[in-house]
Tab-separated table of C-alpha atoms in Angstrom:
chain	number	residue	atom	x	y	z
A	160	MET	CA	131.870	141.681	113.918
A	161	SER	CA	132.046	138.362	115.766
A	162	THR	CA	130.176	138.475	119.064
A	163	ASP	CA	130.284	135.442	121.351
A	164	THR	CA	126.755	135.006	122.668
A	165	LYS	CA	127.300	131.952	124.894
A	166	ASP	CA	127.026	133.923	128.130
A	167	THR	CA	124.974	136.847	126.903
A	168	PRO	CA	121.307	137.339	127.820
A	169	SER	CA	118.678	136.401	125.271
A	170	VAL	CA	116.914	139.397	123.765
A	171	SER	CA	113.612	139.501	121.887
A	172	PRO	CA	113.426	140.894	118.355
A	173	GLU	CA	111.324	143.751	119.740
A	174	ASP	CA	114.056	144.625	122.248
A	175	VAL	CA	116.692	144.516	119.503
A	176	GLU	CA	114.677	146.901	117.368
A	177	LEU	CA	113.942	149.275	120.257
A	178	ALA	CA	117.618	149.298	121.269
A	179	GLU	CA	118.629	150.308	117.751
A	180	THR	CA	116.079	153.107	117.850
A	181	PHE	CA	117.558	154.417	121.107
A	182	LYS	CA	121.076	154.148	119.693
A	183	ASN	CA	120.210	156.048	116.525
A	184	GLU	CA	118.472	158.758	118.531
A	185	ALA	CA	121.478	158.960	120.852
A	186	ASN	CA	123.776	159.406	117.855
A	187	GLU	CA	121.744	162.419	116.751
A	188	TYR	CA	122.069	164.019	120.183
A	189	PHE	CA	125.786	163.285	120.120
A	190	LYS	CA	126.152	165.063	116.776
A	191	LYS	CA	124.419	168.083	118.329
A	192	GLN	CA	126.968	167.915	121.182
A	193	SER	CA	124.204	167.097	123.679
A	194	TYR	CA	126.380	164.465	125.308
A	195	ASN	CA	124.406	163.911	128.507
A	196	ALA	CA	121.214	163.280	126.520
A	197	ALA	CA	123.164	160.906	124.302
A	198	ILE	CA	124.465	159.026	127.349
A	199	GLU	CA	120.919	158.556	128.658
A	200	LEU	CA	119.781	157.101	125.340
A	201	TYR	CA	122.805	154.824	124.931
A	202	THR	CA	122.029	153.570	128.426
A	203	LYS	CA	118.462	152.784	127.364
A	204	ALA	CA	119.800	150.924	124.337
A	205	ILE	CA	122.056	148.868	126.595
A	206	GLU	CA	119.159	148.105	128.940
A	207	GLN	CA	117.130	146.778	126.004
A	208	ASN	CA	120.005	144.832	124.495
A	209	PRO	CA	123.192	144.493	126.590
A	210	ASN	CA	124.942	142.308	124.000
A	211	VAL	CA	126.043	144.935	121.464
A	212	PRO	CA	129.618	146.313	121.699
A	213	VAL	CA	128.706	149.397	119.669
A	214	TYR	CA	126.374	150.710	122.377
A	215	TYR	CA	129.098	150.598	125.017
A	216	SER	CA	131.663	152.037	122.625
A	217	ASN	CA	129.424	154.948	121.676
A	218	ARG	CA	128.556	155.657	125.304
A	219	SER	CA	132.281	155.514	126.080
A	220	PHE	CA	132.841	158.198	123.440
A	221	ALA	CA	130.159	160.387	125.036
A	222	TYR	CA	131.715	159.872	128.470
A	223	LEU	CA	135.072	160.938	127.036
A	224	LYS	CA	133.470	164.131	125.789
A	225	THR	CA	132.092	164.861	129.272
A	226	GLU	CA	135.464	163.995	130.889
A	227	CYS	CA	134.068	160.966	132.720
A	228	PHE	CA	137.185	159.004	131.838
A	229	GLY	CA	136.619	156.227	134.390
A	230	TYR	CA	133.160	155.479	133.008
A	231	ALA	CA	134.537	155.668	129.462
A	232	LEU	CA	137.211	153.128	130.358
A	233	ASN	CA	134.646	150.737	131.835
A	234	ASP	CA	132.410	150.925	128.753
A	235	ALA	CA	135.290	150.467	126.323
A	236	THR	CA	136.477	147.439	128.276
A	237	LYS	CA	132.954	145.982	128.227
A	238	SER	CA	132.739	146.375	124.458
A	239	ILE	CA	136.001	144.425	124.103
A	240	GLU	CA	134.718	141.721	126.452
A	241	LEU	CA	131.681	141.325	124.184
A	242	ASP	CA	133.853	141.214	121.064
A	243	PRO	CA	137.626	140.741	121.578
A	244	THR	CA	138.244	141.845	117.964
A	245	TYR	CA	136.226	145.074	118.173
A	246	VAL	CA	138.663	147.743	116.971
A	247	LYS	CA	136.723	150.770	118.149
A	248	GLY	CA	136.552	149.332	121.636
A	249	PHE	CA	140.351	149.266	121.725
A	250	TYR	CA	140.427	152.786	120.334
A	251	ARG	CA	138.041	154.088	123.002
A	252	ARG	CA	139.951	152.301	125.742
A	253	ALA	CA	143.203	153.790	124.473
A	254	ASP	CA	141.687	157.270	124.525
A	255	ALA	CA	140.427	156.747	128.078
A	256	HIS	CA	143.821	155.485	129.252
A	257	MET	CA	145.527	158.396	127.533
A	258	SER	CA	143.127	160.883	129.119
A	259	ILE	CA	144.162	159.846	132.639
A	260	GLY	CA	147.853	159.552	131.835
A	261	LYS	CA	148.083	155.757	131.583
A	262	TRP	CA	150.450	156.026	128.654
A	263	LYS	CA	151.740	152.443	128.493
A	264	LEU	CA	148.232	150.985	128.515
A	265	ALA	CA	147.122	153.469	125.863
A	266	GLN	CA	150.178	152.605	123.774
A	267	LYS	CA	149.304	148.905	123.863
A	268	ASP	CA	145.743	149.529	122.655
A	269	TYR	CA	146.809	151.963	119.921
A	270	GLU	CA	149.298	149.349	118.729
A	271	TYR	CA	146.429	146.894	118.284
A	272	VAL	CA	144.382	149.489	116.355
A	273	THR	CA	147.244	150.378	114.012
A	274	LYS	CA	148.018	146.694	113.416
A	275	VAL	CA	144.430	145.972	112.401
A	276	ARG	CA	143.978	149.280	110.561
A	277	PRO	CA	147.421	150.337	109.303
A	278	ASN	CA	145.989	153.276	107.336
A	279	ASP	CA	144.341	154.932	110.345
A	280	LYS	CA	146.282	158.222	110.517
A	281	ASP	CA	144.706	159.390	113.783
A	282	ALA	CA	145.597	156.155	115.576
A	283	LYS	CA	149.156	156.352	114.235
A	284	LEU	CA	149.465	159.935	115.463
A	285	LYS	CA	148.325	158.989	118.954
A	286	LEU	CA	150.496	155.888	119.030
A	287	ASN	CA	153.528	158.015	118.170
A	288	GLU	CA	152.605	160.516	120.877
A	289	CYS	CA	152.199	157.754	123.468
A	290	SER	CA	155.489	156.143	122.453
A	291	LYS	CA	157.319	159.457	122.840
A	292	VAL	CA	155.901	160.006	126.314
A	293	VAL	CA	156.648	156.431	127.437
A	294	LYS	CA	160.262	156.802	126.281
A	295	LYS	CA	160.561	160.200	127.945
A	296	LEU	CA	159.187	158.898	131.256
A	297	ALA	CA	161.556	155.918	131.147
A	298	PHE	CA	164.493	158.242	130.503
A	299	GLU	CA	163.507	160.584	133.336
A	300	LYS	CA	163.170	157.637	135.702
A	301	ALA	CA	166.602	156.376	134.700
A	302	ILE	CA	168.347	159.674	135.394
A	303	SER	CA	166.389	160.522	138.547
A	304	VAL	CA	168.526	158.195	140.650
A	305	GLU	CA	171.430	160.595	140.238
A	306	ASP	CA	169.485	163.260	142.133
A	307	LYS	CA	171.533	165.889	140.333
A	308	LYS	CA	168.945	167.063	137.879
A	309	LYS	CA	169.279	170.724	137.081
A	310	PHE	CA	166.087	172.739	137.205
A	311	ILE	CA	165.090	174.606	134.066
A	312	ALA	CA	164.794	177.779	136.146
A	313	ASP	CA	168.539	177.533	136.855
A	314	THR	CA	169.434	177.390	133.159
A	315	ILE	CA	167.696	180.600	132.071
A	316	ASN	CA	169.904	183.609	131.345
A	317	LEU	CA	167.705	186.687	131.142
A	318	ASP	CA	170.685	188.941	130.427
A	319	ALA	CA	171.296	187.075	127.192
A	320	MET	CA	167.784	187.847	125.929
A	321	THR	CA	167.734	191.033	123.893
A	322	ILE	CA	164.652	193.150	123.305
A	323	GLU	CA	164.317	193.837	119.617
A	324	ASP	CA	163.904	197.428	118.407
A	325	ASN	CA	160.565	196.592	116.789
A	326	TYR	CA	159.009	195.271	120.047
A	327	SER	CA	156.297	197.708	121.110
A	328	GLY	CA	154.562	195.705	123.833
A	329	PRO	CA	154.560	196.264	127.610
A	330	GLN	CA	157.807	196.212	129.564
A	331	LEU	CA	158.473	195.482	133.212
A	332	GLU	CA	159.618	198.475	135.238
A	333	ASP	CA	162.898	197.698	137.013
A	334	GLY	CA	161.982	194.042	136.568
A	335	LYS	CA	158.646	194.469	138.375
A	336	VAL	CA	154.994	194.087	137.377
A	337	THR	CA	153.050	197.344	137.723
A	338	GLU	CA	149.408	198.269	137.324
A	339	GLN	CA	150.241	199.998	134.043
A	340	PHE	CA	152.077	196.906	132.813
A	341	MET	CA	149.018	194.754	133.510
A	342	LYS	CA	146.670	197.094	131.653
A	343	GLU	CA	149.019	197.172	128.658
A	344	LEU	CA	149.473	193.385	128.813
A	345	MET	CA	145.740	192.690	128.700
A	346	GLN	CA	145.305	195.108	125.790
A	347	LEU	CA	148.202	193.419	123.985
A	348	TYR	CA	146.490	190.066	124.425
A	349	LYS	CA	143.120	191.421	123.307
A	350	ASP	CA	144.900	192.541	120.129
A	351	GLN	CA	146.411	189.022	119.808
A	352	GLY	CA	149.945	190.203	120.486
A	353	THR	CA	152.708	188.318	122.311
A	354	LEU	CA	154.598	189.384	125.418
A	355	HIS	CA	158.345	189.457	124.846
A	356	ARG	CA	160.003	186.232	125.933
A	357	LYS	CA	162.381	188.070	128.302
A	358	PHE	CA	159.475	189.465	130.333
A	359	ALA	CA	157.565	186.176	130.117
A	360	PHE	CA	160.519	184.245	131.534
A	361	LYS	CA	161.064	186.890	134.233
A	362	ILE	CA	157.435	186.552	135.377
A	363	LEU	CA	157.777	182.764	135.570
A	364	LEU	CA	161.029	182.901	137.522
A	365	ASP	CA	159.592	185.413	139.981
A	366	ILE	CA	156.322	183.569	140.465
A	367	LYS	CA	158.146	180.280	141.068
A	368	LYS	CA	160.173	181.884	143.871
A	369	TYR	CA	156.980	183.274	145.382
A	370	PHE	CA	155.046	180.002	145.297
A	371	MET	CA	157.995	178.052	146.709
A	372	ALA	CA	157.648	180.103	149.892
A	373	GLN	CA	153.924	179.415	150.250
A	374	PRO	CA	152.338	176.580	152.257
A	375	SER	CA	150.238	173.865	150.612
A	376	LEU	CA	147.178	175.290	152.395
A	377	VAL	CA	147.013	179.091	152.397
A	378	ASP	CA	144.985	180.844	155.099
A	379	VAL	CA	143.188	183.957	153.835
A	380	THR	CA	141.671	186.654	156.036
A	381	ILE	CA	138.776	188.641	154.543
A	382	PRO	CA	137.821	191.819	156.461
A	383	ASP	CA	134.180	192.060	157.543
A	384	LYS	CA	133.000	194.560	154.933
A	385	GLU	CA	135.328	193.558	152.100
A	386	LYS	CA	134.170	191.718	148.983
A	387	PHE	CA	136.112	188.620	147.992
A	388	THR	CA	135.648	186.810	144.665
A	389	VAL	CA	136.130	183.099	143.968
A	390	CYS	CA	136.388	181.979	140.331
A	391	GLY	CA	136.448	178.426	139.005
A	392	ASP	CA	137.985	176.913	135.882
A	393	ILE	CA	139.073	179.348	133.153
A	394	HIS	CA	140.579	176.762	130.766
A	395	GLY	CA	142.344	179.139	128.421
A	396	GLN	CA	139.246	181.227	127.649
A	397	PHE	CA	141.011	184.587	127.845
A	398	TYR	CA	138.190	186.718	126.513
A	399	ASP	CA	135.804	185.272	129.095
A	400	LEU	CA	138.425	186.038	131.755
A	401	MET	CA	138.407	189.648	130.540
A	402	ASN	CA	134.617	189.608	130.844
A	403	ILE	CA	134.895	188.555	134.503
A	404	PHE	CA	137.077	191.605	135.145
A	405	GLU	CA	134.608	193.765	133.223
A	406	LEU	CA	131.699	192.513	135.327
A	407	ASN	CA	133.443	192.374	138.689
A	408	GLY	CA	136.266	194.909	138.429
A	409	LEU	CA	140.001	194.490	137.962
A	410	PRO	CA	141.947	192.811	140.752
A	411	SER	CA	143.275	195.255	143.334
A	412	LYS	CA	143.989	195.554	147.045
A	413	THR	CA	140.308	196.422	147.520
A	414	ASN	CA	139.011	193.827	145.027
A	415	PRO	CA	140.734	190.514	145.879
A	416	TYR	CA	140.319	187.286	143.886
A	417	LEU	CA	140.925	183.568	144.214
A	418	PHE	CA	141.177	181.555	140.987
A	419	ASN	CA	140.571	177.911	141.795
A	420	GLY	CA	142.664	175.932	139.300
A	421	ASP	CA	142.494	174.802	135.670
A	422	PHE	CA	143.708	178.103	134.278
A	423	VAL	CA	144.933	176.405	131.088
A	424	ASP	CA	144.222	173.631	128.546
A	425	ARG	CA	141.230	173.127	126.259
A	426	GLY	CA	140.915	176.808	125.338
A	427	SER	CA	143.591	178.048	122.938
A	428	PHE	CA	144.389	181.303	124.762
A	429	SER	CA	145.908	179.583	127.787
A	430	VAL	CA	149.209	181.470	127.539
A	431	GLU	CA	147.313	184.745	127.716
A	432	CYS	CA	145.285	183.553	130.705
A	433	ILE	CA	148.203	182.294	132.756
A	434	PHE	CA	150.432	185.339	132.265
A	435	THR	CA	147.534	187.619	133.162
A	436	LEU	CA	146.883	185.653	136.347
A	437	PHE	CA	150.561	185.320	137.275
A	438	GLY	CA	151.019	189.030	136.609
A	439	TYR	CA	148.252	189.944	139.035
A	440	LYS	CA	149.625	187.498	141.603
A	441	LEU	CA	152.984	189.302	141.483
A	442	LEU	CA	151.313	192.717	141.579
A	443	TYR	CA	148.980	191.948	144.497
A	444	PRO	CA	150.479	188.913	146.273
A	445	ASP	CA	148.324	189.349	149.393
A	446	HIS	CA	145.084	190.052	147.498
A	447	PHE	CA	145.225	187.630	144.565
A	448	TYR	CA	145.297	183.867	145.067
A	449	MET	CA	145.674	180.812	142.830
A	450	SER	CA	145.046	177.120	143.594
A	451	ARG	CA	146.407	174.218	141.587
A	452	GLY	CA	143.966	172.288	139.421
A	453	ASN	CA	144.302	168.851	137.885
A	454	HIS	CA	145.223	170.547	134.591
A	455	GLU	CA	148.252	172.216	136.117
A	456	SER	CA	150.248	169.062	135.394
A	457	ALA	CA	152.562	167.832	132.655
A	458	THR	CA	150.314	164.965	131.551
A	459	MET	CA	147.200	167.095	131.153
A	460	ASN	CA	149.133	169.914	129.466
A	461	GLN	CA	150.605	167.520	126.936
A	462	MET	CA	147.211	166.097	125.992
A	463	TYR	CA	144.919	169.103	126.188
A	464	GLY	CA	146.842	171.828	124.441
A	465	PHE	CA	148.845	173.995	126.847
A	466	ASP	CA	152.191	172.317	126.190
A	467	GLY	CA	151.740	172.680	122.440
A	468	GLU	CA	150.537	176.263	122.788
A	469	VAL	CA	153.583	177.322	124.829
A	470	LYS	CA	155.929	175.663	122.342
A	471	PHE	CA	154.148	177.406	119.463
A	472	LYS	CA	154.125	180.872	121.076
A	473	TYR	CA	157.505	180.535	122.857
A	474	ASN	CA	159.624	177.365	123.122
A	475	ALA	CA	160.072	173.975	124.790
A	476	GLN	CA	162.256	175.453	127.542
A	477	MET	CA	159.373	177.620	128.705
A	478	ALA	CA	156.975	174.676	128.581
A	479	GLU	CA	159.259	172.780	130.977
A	480	LEU	CA	159.555	175.819	133.235
A	481	PHE	CA	155.762	175.984	133.531
A	482	THR	CA	155.814	172.420	134.877
A	483	GLU	CA	158.282	173.470	137.583
A	484	VAL	CA	156.101	176.457	138.487
A	485	TYR	CA	152.868	174.457	138.626
A	486	ASN	CA	154.458	171.981	141.038
A	487	TRP	CA	154.642	174.766	143.631
A	488	LEU	CA	151.075	176.077	143.319
A	489	PRO	CA	149.150	175.870	146.636
A	490	LEU	CA	146.622	173.036	146.817
A	491	ALA	CA	143.876	174.774	148.818
A	492	HIS	CA	142.850	177.981	150.586
A	493	CYS	CA	140.953	178.429	153.847
A	494	LEU	CA	138.889	181.635	153.972
A	495	ASN	CA	138.384	183.188	157.424
A	496	LYS	CA	138.815	179.709	158.939
A	497	ARG	CA	135.272	178.982	157.728
A	498	VAL	CA	135.400	177.927	154.068
A	499	LEU	CA	137.849	175.523	152.416
A	500	VAL	CA	138.424	176.070	148.689
A	501	MET	CA	140.083	173.374	146.568
A	502	HIS	CA	139.863	172.484	142.890
A	503	GLY	CA	138.556	168.911	143.090
A	504	GLY	CA	137.084	167.729	146.334
A	505	LEU	CA	137.237	165.603	149.445
A	506	PHE	CA	138.929	162.404	150.411
A	507	SER	CA	138.735	158.626	150.529
A	508	ARG	CA	139.470	158.825	154.273
A	509	ASP	CA	137.330	160.327	157.043
A	510	ASP	CA	140.149	161.686	159.187
A	511	VAL	CA	141.817	164.234	156.872
A	512	THR	CA	142.389	167.537	158.675
A	513	LEU	CA	143.438	170.993	157.568
A	514	ASP	CA	146.733	170.428	159.355
A	515	GLU	CA	147.371	167.344	157.221
A	516	ILE	CA	146.688	169.353	154.056
A	517	ARG	CA	149.199	171.951	155.252
A	518	THR	CA	151.904	169.274	155.464
A	519	ILE	CA	151.413	167.799	151.949
A	520	GLU	CA	154.655	167.738	149.973
A	521	ARG	CA	153.310	169.226	146.760
A	522	ASN	CA	156.451	169.827	144.671
A	523	ARG	CA	155.727	166.988	142.250
A	524	GLN	CA	153.381	165.776	139.596
A	525	PRO	CA	150.001	164.787	141.053
A	526	PRO	CA	150.019	161.185	142.335
A	527	ASP	CA	147.352	158.628	141.401
A	528	GLU	CA	145.960	158.415	144.931
A	529	GLY	CA	146.015	160.043	148.334
A	530	PRO	CA	145.013	163.495	149.631
A	531	MET	CA	146.925	165.533	147.031
A	532	CYS	CA	145.343	163.569	144.185
A	533	GLU	CA	141.876	163.877	145.694
A	534	LEU	CA	142.156	167.622	146.291
A	535	LEU	CA	142.692	167.988	142.534
A	536	TRP	CA	140.420	165.263	141.115
A	537	SER	CA	137.503	164.230	143.356
A	538	ASP	CA	133.818	165.021	142.693
A	539	PRO	CA	130.668	165.108	144.845
A	540	GLN	CA	127.819	162.642	144.357
A	541	PRO	CA	124.197	162.970	145.544
A	542	GLN	CA	124.047	159.718	147.535
A	543	ASP	CA	125.806	159.067	150.839
A	544	GLY	CA	129.120	157.259	150.990
A	545	ARG	CA	131.913	157.058	148.470
A	546	ALA	CA	132.261	155.539	145.010
A	547	PRO	CA	135.029	155.053	142.447
A	548	SER	CA	135.558	158.219	140.433
A	549	LYS	CA	133.741	158.637	137.147
A	550	ARG	CA	137.022	160.184	135.955
A	551	GLY	CA	139.148	157.171	136.843
A	552	VAL	CA	141.190	159.278	139.308
A	553	GLY	CA	140.245	160.466	142.809
A	554	CYS	CA	136.918	159.470	144.343
A	555	GLN	CA	133.279	160.501	144.519
A	556	PHE	CA	131.991	161.619	147.924
A	557	GLY	CA	128.469	161.993	149.286
A	558	PRO	CA	126.713	164.457	151.618
A	559	ASP	CA	127.649	162.443	154.700
A	560	VAL	CA	131.342	162.692	153.777
A	561	THR	CA	131.050	166.456	153.343
A	562	HIS	CA	129.211	166.944	156.632
A	563	ALA	CA	131.732	164.832	158.527
A	564	PHE	CA	134.652	166.742	157.025
A	565	ILE	CA	133.324	170.217	157.825
A	566	LYS	CA	132.364	169.118	161.340
A	567	LEU	CA	135.830	167.676	161.987
A	568	ASN	CA	137.527	170.832	160.708
A	569	LYS	CA	135.014	173.354	162.106
A	570	LEU	CA	134.078	174.763	158.702
A	571	ASP	CA	130.843	176.187	157.289
A	572	TYR	CA	131.105	174.695	153.785
A	573	ILE	CA	133.512	173.919	150.934
A	574	ILE	CA	133.890	175.497	147.487
A	575	ARG	CA	135.292	173.486	144.616
A	576	SER	CA	135.338	173.709	140.795
A	577	HIS	CA	136.409	171.015	138.318
A	578	GLU	CA	132.982	170.276	136.757
A	579	VAL	CA	130.970	171.995	134.040
A	580	LYS	CA	127.599	173.154	135.379
A	581	ASP	CA	124.801	174.412	133.135
A	582	SER	CA	124.185	177.409	135.399
A	583	GLY	CA	127.879	178.014	136.055
A	584	TYR	CA	127.508	176.795	139.633
A	585	GLU	CA	125.760	174.170	141.735
A	586	VAL	CA	124.861	174.014	145.421
A	587	ALA	CA	124.854	170.434	146.752
A	588	HIS	CA	124.988	168.474	150.011
A	589	GLU	CA	122.448	170.703	151.789
A	590	GLY	CA	124.424	173.812	150.883
A	591	ARG	CA	127.718	172.499	152.237
A	592	CYS	CA	129.356	171.725	148.880
A	593	ILE	CA	129.414	174.450	146.219
A	594	THR	CA	130.778	174.026	142.695
A	595	VAL	CA	131.758	177.095	140.658
A	596	PHE	CA	132.829	176.893	137.001
A	597	SER	CA	133.914	180.081	135.232
A	598	ALA	CA	134.402	178.988	131.599
A	599	PRO	CA	131.082	179.638	129.790
A	600	ASN	CA	130.270	177.602	126.684
A	601	TYR	CA	133.158	175.347	127.608
A	602	CYS	CA	135.224	174.336	124.569
A	603	ASP	CA	132.803	176.367	122.425
A	604	THR	CA	130.412	173.401	122.588
A	605	MET	CA	128.795	172.880	125.984
A	606	GLY	CA	126.401	175.839	126.048
A	607	ASN	CA	126.828	176.312	129.804
A	608	LYS	CA	126.853	179.590	131.685
A	609	GLY	CA	129.895	180.760	133.608
A	610	ALA	CA	129.791	181.964	137.200
A	611	PHE	CA	131.844	183.412	140.021
A	612	ILE	CA	131.123	183.839	143.721
A	613	ASN	CA	131.179	187.025	145.784
A	614	LEU	CA	131.602	186.787	149.564
A	615	THR	CA	131.969	189.337	152.321
A	616	GLY	CA	134.156	188.608	155.308
A	617	GLU	CA	131.419	189.204	157.843
A	618	SER	CA	128.736	186.835	156.577
A	619	MET	CA	130.635	184.544	154.151
A	620	VAL	CA	127.278	183.996	152.429
A	621	PRO	CA	127.900	183.195	148.746
A	622	LYS	CA	126.386	185.385	146.037
A	623	TYR	CA	126.460	183.912	142.534
A	624	ILE	CA	127.081	186.052	139.454
A	625	VAL	CA	126.198	184.233	136.230
A	626	TYR	CA	127.198	185.273	132.711
A	627	ASP	CA	127.319	184.102	129.094
A	628	ALA	CA	130.312	183.520	126.852
A	629	VAL	CA	131.672	186.443	124.862
A	630	PRO	CA	133.053	186.346	121.306
A	631	HIS	CA	136.688	185.483	120.726
A	632	PRO	CA	138.998	185.393	117.687
A	633	ASP	CA	138.472	182.543	115.278
A	634	VAL	CA	140.845	180.087	116.936
A	635	ARG	CA	139.254	176.763	117.802
A	636	PRO	CA	139.592	175.121	121.235
A	637	MET	CA	142.183	172.342	121.507
A	638	MET	CA	144.059	173.966	118.611
A	639	TYR	CA	147.388	172.794	120.012
A	640	SER	CA	146.204	169.481	121.464
A	641	THR	CA	147.334	165.976	120.579
A	642	ASN	CA	144.177	164.405	122.035
A	643	SER	CA	141.586	164.885	119.314
A	644	LEU	CA	139.172	161.988	120.090
A	645	MET	CA	138.095	161.988	116.471
A	646	TYR	CA	136.961	158.418	115.833
A	647	ARG	CA	133.441	158.118	114.494
A	648	LEU	CA	130.313	156.767	116.066
A	649	CYS	CA	128.650	153.615	114.827
């Protein structure tokens, strides 16, 4: 490793030794999947000796594991600045770019890695994946000018799909979802069965039509004495979703739910989760609600498993249809005109109103900036003001931003999801910003609790129900993902 030390601070031998101690200790925490502890120790190593590319590269890897893609990108870039030939720095930077959908930049860095290390199979795999996506995006851009693109939904012929004699799973009744169908569907999924493709396509076509008629901001009225449940990220953890229904009751007209985005990806039972949720949305359209998350997008689905899972369990046509459906998911819900619920968070501007959210043209892939992006990607921070996002997309917003927003829009507080919390939830910004995360032991590694929120229409005071993960079949998370982040520590 050739490190140019002309402009680097001088460091004593004692600092060098102490930094290595911190780094080695951090590596042990990383191996135990205690990523936040590892990040703290890598930071201490950097404070003792800021001249070592490895420290930034390793911290970048830990940030990738905690989905702080913006921080990971910064650290990887710093490691390359310290040593322009440092291969792992390019690898980390490529992973960070890939994680936020910057495919061309990722492709360039993977090309460097494969040139220097031609036998690196993982880098070759990711380079091929990036190259495919870059070509696909270029092709789609080229044909978009015709404005005659046919939607996948318009190409599906349900009448041509036959139901085989040996299919014994649930069937729609006169093309409709019923309570009995949903009970049979969930049992089928618990037994690791597959819903027939004809019924799966019918559900997707029907749900697309429903969402197309919805506004970007849905107003929900909760009667005074009625319980209303808000759930956060599920991330393909079907058996934990079943546990929520066990703890809190099945969805019904008297037991309404709102699921706040990130239904899929990461967990390898995403197909089961999304058809269960879509089924209940069709069964109880006025008592079951779904908001779009940042993972309801083509880029995230391609990297984090859902696209591959749909192709494995069904086909590529269905995977494309899901993208069309997700584009029409509502972006936020306002409960009793008092609580705004969105997946990510607030905005880089102070003047965003509920009326502006209602007018967002959402039938598209999430943009890199602006209110739609921030609703899906932003995160709170403890200090006042705003900061660049740790994820590399959206922004971070402080208590003053939250207070100004709820005052402007005459709200009590906001509920958002999007972030793993050890307790399954977190109350921040003097109680005005609540995070709820409903995927316990996220990715089978994080050890966090899951939680959901119960409200009643009269008080709108949140009650938190916390639970542990439940067992699931021996199928690992990210089973169908192309984004393995496998490169070793140093």
